[in-house]
Coordinates of N, CA, C and O in Angstrom, one line a residue:
X966 N 101.0 49.9 69.9 CA 99.6 50.3 69.9 C 99.1 50.0 68.5 O 99.7 50.4 67.5
X967 N 98.0 49.3 68.4 CA 97.4 49.0 67.1 C 96.2 49.8 66.9 O 95.3 49.8 67.8
X968 N 96.1 50.4 65.8 CA 94.9 51.3 65.6 C 94.0 50.9 64.4 O 93.0 51.6 64.2
X969 N 94.3 49.8 63.8 CA 93.4 49.3 62.8 C 93.8 48.1 62.1 O 95.0 47.8 62.1
X970 N 92.9 47.4 61.5 CA 93.2 46.2 60.7 C 92.2 46.2 59.5 O 91.0 46.3 59.8
X971 N 92.7 46.2 58.3 CA 91.9 46.4 57.1 C 92.2 45.3 56.1 O 93.3 44.9 56.0
X972 N 91.2 45.0 55.3 CA 91.4 44.2 54.1 C 92.1 45.0 53.0 O 92.8 44.5 52.2
X973 N 91.8 46.3 53.1 CA 92.3 47.2 52.0 C 93.6 47.9 52.5 O 93.6 48.6 53.5
X974 N 94.7 47.7 51.7 CA 95.9 48.4 52.0 C 95.7 49.9 52.0 O 96.3 50.7 52.8
X975 N 94.9 50.4 51.0 CA 94.7 51.8 50.8 C 94.0 52.4 52.1 O 94.4 53.5 52.5
X976 N 93.1 51.7 52.7 CA 92.5 52.2 53.9 C 93.5 52.3 55.1 O 93.4 53.2 55.9
X977 N 94.3 51.3 55.1 CA 95.3 51.2 56.2 C 96.3 52.4 56.0 O 96.7 53.1 57.0
X978 N 96.7 52.7 54.8 CA 97.6 53.8 54.5 C 96.9 55.1 54.8 O 97.6 56.1 55.3
X979 N 95.6 55.3 54.6 CA 94.9 56.5 54.9 C 94.9 56.7 56.4 O 95.2 57.9 56.9
X980 N 94.7 55.7 57.2 CA 94.7 55.8 58.6 C 96.1 56.1 59.1 O 96.3 57.0 60.0
X981 N 97.1 55.5 58.6 CA 98.5 55.8 58.9 C 98.8 57.2 58.7 O 99.4 57.9 59.6
X982 N 98.4 57.8 57.6 CA 98.7 59.2 57.3 C 98.0 60.1 58.4 O 98.6 61.1 58.8
X983 N 96.8 59.8 58.7 CA 96.1 60.6 59.7 C 96.8 60.5 61.1 O 96.9 61.5 61.8
X984 N 97.2 59.3 61.5 CA 97.8 59.2 62.8 C 99.2 59.9 62.8 O 99.6 60.4 63.8
X985 N 99.9 59.9 61.7 CA 101.2 60.5 61.7 C 101.1 62.0 61.9 O 102.1 62.6 62.4
X986 N 99.9 62.6 61.7 CA 99.8 64.0 62.1 C 99.6 64.2 63.6 O 99.6 65.4 64.0
X987 N 99.4 63.2 64.3 CA 99.0 63.2 65.7 C 100.2 62.8 66.6 O 100.1 63.0 67.8
X988 N 101.3 62.2 66.1 CA 102.3 61.7 66.9 C 103.7 61.8 66.2 O 103.7 61.8 64.9
X989 N 104.7 61.8 67.0 CA 106.1 61.7 66.4 C 106.6 60.3 66.4 O 107.6 60.0 65.8
X990 N 105.8 59.4 67.0 CA 106.2 58.0 67.0 C 106.1 57.3 65.6 O 105.3 57.8 64.8
X991 N 106.9 56.3 65.3 CA 106.8 55.6 64.1 C 105.4 54.9 63.9 O 104.9 54.3 64.8
X992 N 104.8 55.1 62.7 CA 103.6 54.5 62.4 C 103.8 53.6 61.2 O 104.4 54.1 60.1
X993 N 103.5 52.3 61.3 CA 103.7 51.4 60.2 C 102.5 50.6 59.8 O 101.6 50.4 60.6
X994 N 102.5 50.2 58.5 CA 101.5 49.3 58.0 C 102.2 48.0 57.7 O 103.2 48.0 57.0
X995 N 101.6 46.9 58.2 CA 102.2 45.6 57.8 C 101.1 44.6 57.5 O 100.0 44.8 58.0
X996 N 101.4 43.6 56.7 CA 100.4 42.6 56.4 C 100.5 41.4 57.3 O 101.7 40.9 57.5
X997 N 99.4 40.9 57.9 CA 99.4 39.7 58.7 C 98.2 39.0 58.3 O 97.0 39.4 58.5
X998 N 98.4 37.8 57.7 CA 97.2 37.1 57.2 C 96.5 37.9 56.1 O 97.2 38.4 55.1
X999 N 95.2 38.0 56.2 CA 94.5 38.8 55.2 C 94.4 40.3 55.5 O 93.7 41.0 54.8
X1000 N 95.0 40.7 56.6 CA 94.8 42.1 57.1 C 96.0 42.9 56.9 O 97.1 42.5 57.1
X1001 N 95.8 44.2 56.7 CA 96.8 45.2 56.8 C 96.6 45.9 58.1 O 95.5 46.5 58.3
X1002 N 97.6 45.9 59.0 CA 97.5 46.4 60.3 C 98.3 47.7 60.5 O 99.4 47.8 59.9
X1003 N 97.7 48.6 61.2 CA 98.4 49.9 61.5 C 98.9 49.9 62.9 O 98.1 49.7 63.8
X1004 N 100.2 50.0 63.1 CA 100.7 50.0 64.4 C 101.6 51.3 64.7 O 102.3 51.7 63.8
X1005 N 101.6 51.7 65.9 CA 102.4 52.8 66.4 C 103.3 52.3 67.4 O 102.9 51.5 68.3
X1006 N 104.6 52.6 67.3 CA 105.6 52.0 68.2 C 106.5 53.1 68.7 O 106.2 54.3 68.5
X1007 N 107.5 52.8 69.5 CA 108.4 53.7 70.0 C 108.0 54.4 71.3 O 108.6 55.5 71.6
X1008 N 107.1 53.9 72.1 CA 106.7 54.5 73.3 C 107.7 54.2 74.4 O 108.2 53.1 74.5
X1009 N 108.0 55.2 75.3 CA 108.9 55.0 76.4 C 108.2 54.2 77.5 O 108.9 53.5 78.2
X1010 N 106.9 54.5 77.7 CA 106.2 53.8 78.8 C 104.8 53.4 78.3 O 104.3 53.9 77.3
X1011 N 104.2 52.5 79.0 CA 102.8 52.1 78.7 C 101.9 53.4 78.9 O 100.9 53.5 78.2
X1012 N 102.2 54.2 79.8 CA 101.4 55.4 80.0 C 101.4 56.3 78.8 O 100.4 56.9 78.4
X1013 N 102.6 56.4 78.1 CA 102.7 57.2 76.9 C 101.8 56.6 75.8 O 101.1 57.3 75.0
X1014 N 101.8 55.3 75.7 CA 100.9 54.6 74.7 C 99.4 54.9 75.1 O 98.6 55.1 74.2
X1015 N 99.1 54.8 76.3 CA 97.7 55.1 76.7 C 97.3 56.6 76.4 O 96.1 56.8 76.1
X1016 N 98.2 57.5 76.5 CA 97.9 58.9 76.2 C 97.5 59.0 74.7 O 96.5 59.7 74.4
X1017 N 98.3 58.4 73.8 CA 98.0 58.4 72.4 C 96.7 57.6 72.2 O 95.8 58.1 71.4
X1018 N 96.5 56.5 72.8 CA 95.2 55.8 72.7 C 94.0 56.7 73.0 O 93.0 56.6 72.3
X1019 N 94.1 57.5 74.1 CA 93.0 58.4 74.4 C 92.8 59.4 73.4 O 91.7 59.8 73.0
X1020 N 93.9 60.0 72.8 CA 93.8 61.0 71.8 C 93.2 60.4 70.5 O 92.4 61.1 69.9
X1021 N 93.5 59.2 70.2 CA 92.9 58.5 69.0 C 91.4 58.3 69.3 O 90.6 58.6 68.3
X1022 N 91.1 57.9 70.5 CA 89.7 57.7 70.8 C 88.9 59.0 70.6 O 87.7 59.0 70.1
X1023 N 89.4 60.1 71.0 CA 88.7 61.4 70.8 C 88.5 61.8 69.3 O 87.6 62.5 69.0
X1024 N 89.4 61.2 68.4 CA 89.2 61.3 67.0 C 88.4 60.2 66.4 O 88.4 60.0 65.2
X1025 N 87.8 59.4 67.2 CA 86.9 58.3 66.8 C 87.7 57.2 66.1 O 87.3 56.5 65.2
X1026 N 89.0 57.0 66.6 CA 89.9 56.0 66.1 C 90.0 55.0 67.2 O 90.6 55.3 68.2
X1027 N 89.5 53.8 67.0 CA 89.6 52.7 68.0 C 91.0 52.1 68.0 O 91.6 52.0 66.9
X1028 N 91.6 51.8 69.1 CA 92.9 51.3 69.2 C 93.0 50.4 70.4 O 92.2 50.5 71.3
X1029 N 94.1 49.6 70.5 CA 94.4 48.8 71.7 C 95.8 48.5 71.7 O 96.6 48.6 70.8
X1030 N 96.2 48.1 72.9 CA 97.6 47.8 73.2 C 97.7 46.2 73.1 O 97.2 45.6 74.0
X1031 N 98.4 45.7 72.1 CA 98.4 44.2 71.9 C 99.3 43.6 73.0 O 100.2 44.2 73.5
X1032 N 98.9 42.4 73.4 CA 99.7 41.6 74.4 C 100.9 41.2 73.7 O 100.9 40.8 72.5
X1033 N 102.0 41.2 74.4 CA 103.3 40.7 73.8 C 103.5 39.3 73.9 O 103.0 38.6 74.7

């Protein structure tokens, strides 16, 4: 589940910290091209990923499930 892409590593780290309070899943920041991306992994099912996606939406955090 990807929850953000930022030019600023600081902004990505702030979002990571916020999301970590909402889930036990691993939350990572990695650089891809010019962006620092925030990803949540470790879901047992796509349904579990969708549950967190909905919770993030309620906190006004847009996210999506990337295609593999």
